[in-house]
Amino acid sequence: LSPCHPDTVAARHNLAEMMIELGRDEDAALIQEEILRDLGYEEEEEEISSDEAREKAMEMMKNMFGQ
């Protein structure tokens, strides 16, 4: 499956959520930022916080899955 396939995105997002639960916020942020890049979201050369990356990833997933 491609990095943009809904199942792949969901699995990677779930992994990031587990990282957050384990207190590994930096690792989770990296995964979420990678998801956003793969889905075509580009921030204008400005780093976003892990919370912002999480929110953007969740928003994009909701749009993908129609929830």
mmCIF file with all atom_site columns, C-alpha atoms in Angstrom:
data_model
loop_
_atom_site.group_PDB
_atom_site.id
_atom_site.type_symbol
_atom_site.label_atom_id
_atom_site.label_alt_id
_atom_site.label_comp_id
_atom_site.label_asym_id
_atom_site.label_entity_id
_atom_site.label_seq_id
_atom_site.pdbx_PDB_ins_code
_atom_site.Cartn_x
_atom_site.Cartn_y
_atom_site.Cartn_z
_atom_site.occupancy
_atom_site.B_iso_or_equiv
_atom_site.pdbx_formal_charge
_atom_site.auth_seq_id
_atom_site.auth_comp_id
_atom_site.auth_asym_id
_atom_site.auth_atom_id
_atom_site.pdbx_PDB_model_num
ATOM 1  C CA . LEU A 1 1  ? 0.000   0.000  0.000  1.00 0.00 ? 1  LEU A CA 1
ATOM 2  C CA . SER A 1 2  ? 1.151   3.518  -0.683 1.00 0.00 ? 2  SER A CA 1
ATOM 3  C CA . PRO A 1 3  ? 1.961   6.027  2.070  1.00 0.00 ? 3  PRO A CA 1
ATOM 4  C CA . CYS A 1 4  ? -1.250  7.898  1.126  1.00 0.00 ? 4  CYS A CA 1
ATOM 5  C CA . HIS A 1 5  ? -3.549  4.866  1.209  1.00 0.00 ? 5  HIS A CA 1
ATOM 6  C CA . PRO A 1 6  ? -6.235  5.395  3.877  1.00 0.00 ? 6  PRO A CA 1
ATOM 7  C CA . ASP A 1 7  ? -5.291  2.175  5.704  1.00 0.00 ? 7  ASP A CA 1
ATOM 8  C CA . THR A 1 8  ? -1.622  3.171  5.787  1.00 0.00 ? 8  THR A CA 1
ATOM 9  C CA . VAL A 1 9  ? -2.449  6.672  6.986  1.00 0.00 ? 9  VAL A CA 1
ATOM 10 C CA . ALA A 1 10 ? -4.741  5.266  9.697  1.00 0.00 ? 10 ALA A CA 1
ATOM 11 C CA . ALA A 1 11 ? -2.067  2.807  10.880 1.00 0.00 ? 11 ALA A CA 1
ATOM 12 C CA . ARG A 1 12 ? 0.596   5.510  11.014 1.00 0.00 ? 12 ARG A CA 1
ATOM 13 C CA . HIS A 1 13 ? -1.776  7.855  12.837 1.00 0.00 ? 13 HIS A CA 1
ATOM 14 C CA . ASN A 1 14 ? -2.588  5.125  15.367 1.00 0.00 ? 14 ASN A CA 1
ATOM 15 C CA . LEU A 1 15 ? 1.135   4.563  15.879 1.00 0.00 ? 15 LEU A CA 1
ATOM 16 C CA . ALA A 1 16 ? 1.612   8.284  16.547 1.00 0.00 ? 16 ALA A CA 1
ATOM 17 C CA . GLU A 1 17 ? -1.269  8.237  19.047 1.00 0.00 ? 17 GLU A CA 1
ATOM 18 C CA . MET A 1 18 ? 0.360   5.310  20.878 1.00 0.00 ? 18 MET A CA 1
ATOM 19 C CA . MET A 1 19 ? 3.657   7.201  20.948 1.00 0.00 ? 19 MET A CA 1
ATOM 20 C CA . ILE A 1 20 ? 1.856   10.101 22.629 1.00 0.00 ? 20 ILE A CA 1
ATOM 21 C CA . GLU A 1 21 ? 0.355   7.765  25.218 1.00 0.00 ? 21 GLU A CA 1
ATOM 22 C CA . LEU A 1 22 ? 3.850   6.456  25.932 1.00 0.00 ? 22 LEU A CA 1
ATOM 23 C CA . GLY A 1 23 ? 5.165   9.977  26.425 1.00 0.00 ? 23 GLY A CA 1
ATOM 24 C CA . ARG A 1 24 ? 7.138   9.983  23.182 1.00 0.00 ? 24 ARG A CA 1
ATOM 25 C CA . ASP A 1 25 ? 5.699   13.225 21.855 1.00 0.00 ? 25 ASP A CA 1
ATOM 26 C CA . GLU A 1 26 ? 8.689   14.074 19.671 1.00 0.00 ? 26 GLU A CA 1
ATOM 27 C CA . ASP A 1 27 ? 8.514   10.715 17.888 1.00 0.00 ? 27 ASP A CA 1
ATOM 28 C CA . ALA A 1 28 ? 4.755   11.135 17.455 1.00 0.00 ? 28 ALA A CA 1
ATOM 29 C CA . ALA A 1 29 ? 5.245   14.605 15.994 1.00 0.00 ? 29 ALA A CA 1
ATOM 30 C CA . LEU A 1 30 ? 7.723   13.257 13.445 1.00 0.00 ? 30 LEU A CA 1
ATOM 31 C CA . ILE A 1 31 ? 5.260   10.588 12.326 1.00 0.00 ? 31 ILE A CA 1
ATOM 32 C CA . GLN A 1 32 ? 2.414   13.101 12.120 1.00 0.00 ? 32 GLN A CA 1
ATOM 33 C CA . GLU A 1 33 ? 4.527   15.573 10.159 1.00 0.00 ? 33 GLU A CA 1
ATOM 34 C CA . GLU A 1 34 ? 5.492   12.790 7.757  1.00 0.00 ? 34 GLU A CA 1
ATOM 35 C CA . ILE A 1 35 ? 1.816   11.894 7.283  1.00 0.00 ? 35 ILE A CA 1
ATOM 36 C CA . LEU A 1 36 ? 1.006   15.523 6.536  1.00 0.00 ? 36 LEU A CA 1
ATOM 37 C CA . ARG A 1 37 ? 3.830   15.784 3.991  1.00 0.00 ? 37 ARG A CA 1
ATOM 38 C CA . ASP A 1 38 ? 2.750   12.547 2.295  1.00 0.00 ? 38 ASP A CA 1
ATOM 39 C CA . LEU A 1 39 ? -0.812  13.876 2.038  1.00 0.00 ? 39 LEU A CA 1
ATOM 40 C CA . GLY A 1 40 ? 0.402   17.096 0.447  1.00 0.00 ? 40 GLY A CA 1
ATOM 41 C CA . TYR A 1 41 ? 0.138   19.488 3.381  1.00 0.00 ? 41 TYR A CA 1
ATOM 42 C CA . GLU A 1 42 ? 3.040   21.904 3.377  1.00 0.00 ? 42 GLU A CA 1
ATOM 43 C CA . GLU A 1 43 ? 3.668   24.450 6.077  1.00 0.00 ? 43 GLU A CA 1
ATOM 44 C CA . GLU A 1 44 ? 5.519   27.525 4.850  1.00 0.00 ? 44 GLU A CA 1
ATOM 45 C CA . GLU A 1 45 ? 8.986   26.714 6.171  1.00 0.00 ? 45 GLU A CA 1
ATOM 46 C CA . GLU A 1 46 ? 7.661   27.095 9.678  1.00 0.00 ? 46 GLU A CA 1
ATOM 47 C CA . GLU A 1 47 ? 7.874   24.247 12.120 1.00 0.00 ? 47 GLU A CA 1
ATOM 48 C CA . ILE A 1 48 ? 4.606   23.285 13.713 1.00 0.00 ? 48 ILE A CA 1
ATOM 49 C CA . SER A 1 49 ? 4.183   21.988 17.227 1.00 0.00 ? 49 SER A CA 1
ATOM 50 C CA . SER A 1 50 ? 3.319   18.369 17.936 1.00 0.00 ? 50 SER A CA 1
ATOM 51 C CA . ASP A 1 51 ? -0.179  19.486 18.973 1.00 0.00 ? 51 ASP A CA 1
ATOM 52 C CA . GLU A 1 52 ? -0.636  21.370 15.698 1.00 0.00 ? 52 GLU A CA 1
ATOM 53 C CA . ALA A 1 53 ? 0.651   18.383 13.700 1.00 0.00 ? 53 ALA A CA 1
ATOM 54 C CA . ARG A 1 54 ? -1.734  16.114 15.580 1.00 0.00 ? 54 ARG A CA 1
ATOM 55 C CA . GLU A 1 55 ? -4.684  18.419 14.917 1.00 0.00 ? 55 GLU A CA 1
ATOM 56 C CA . LYS A 1 56 ? -3.820  18.773 11.219 1.00 0.00 ? 56 LYS A CA 1
ATOM 57 C CA . ALA A 1 57 ? -3.362  15.000 10.830 1.00 0.00 ? 57 ALA A CA 1
ATOM 58 C CA . MET A 1 58 ? -6.682  14.307 12.554 1.00 0.00 ? 58 MET A CA 1
ATOM 59 C CA . GLU A 1 59 ? -8.435  16.920 10.409 1.00 0.00 ? 59 GLU A CA 1
ATOM 60 C CA . MET A 1 60 ? -7.030  15.428 7.213  1.00 0.00 ? 60 MET A CA 1
ATOM 61 C CA . MET A 1 61 ? -7.992  11.907 8.311  1.00 0.00 ? 61 MET A CA 1
ATOM 62 C CA . LYS A 1 62 ? -11.540 13.026 9.048  1.00 0.00 ? 62 LYS A CA 1
ATOM 63 C CA . ASN A 1 63 ? -11.716 14.509 5.552  1.00 0.00 ? 63 ASN A CA 1
ATOM 64 C CA . MET A 1 64 ? -10.330 11.296 4.040  1.00 0.00 ? 64 MET A CA 1
ATOM 65 C CA . PHE A 1 65 ? -12.697 8.994  5.883  1.00 0.00 ? 65 PHE A CA 1
ATOM 66 C CA . GLY A 1 66 ? -15.696 11.327 5.807  1.00 0.00 ? 66 GLY A CA 1
ATOM 67 C CA . GLN A 1 67 ? -16.177 11.373 9.565  1.00 0.00 ? 67 GLN A CA 1
#
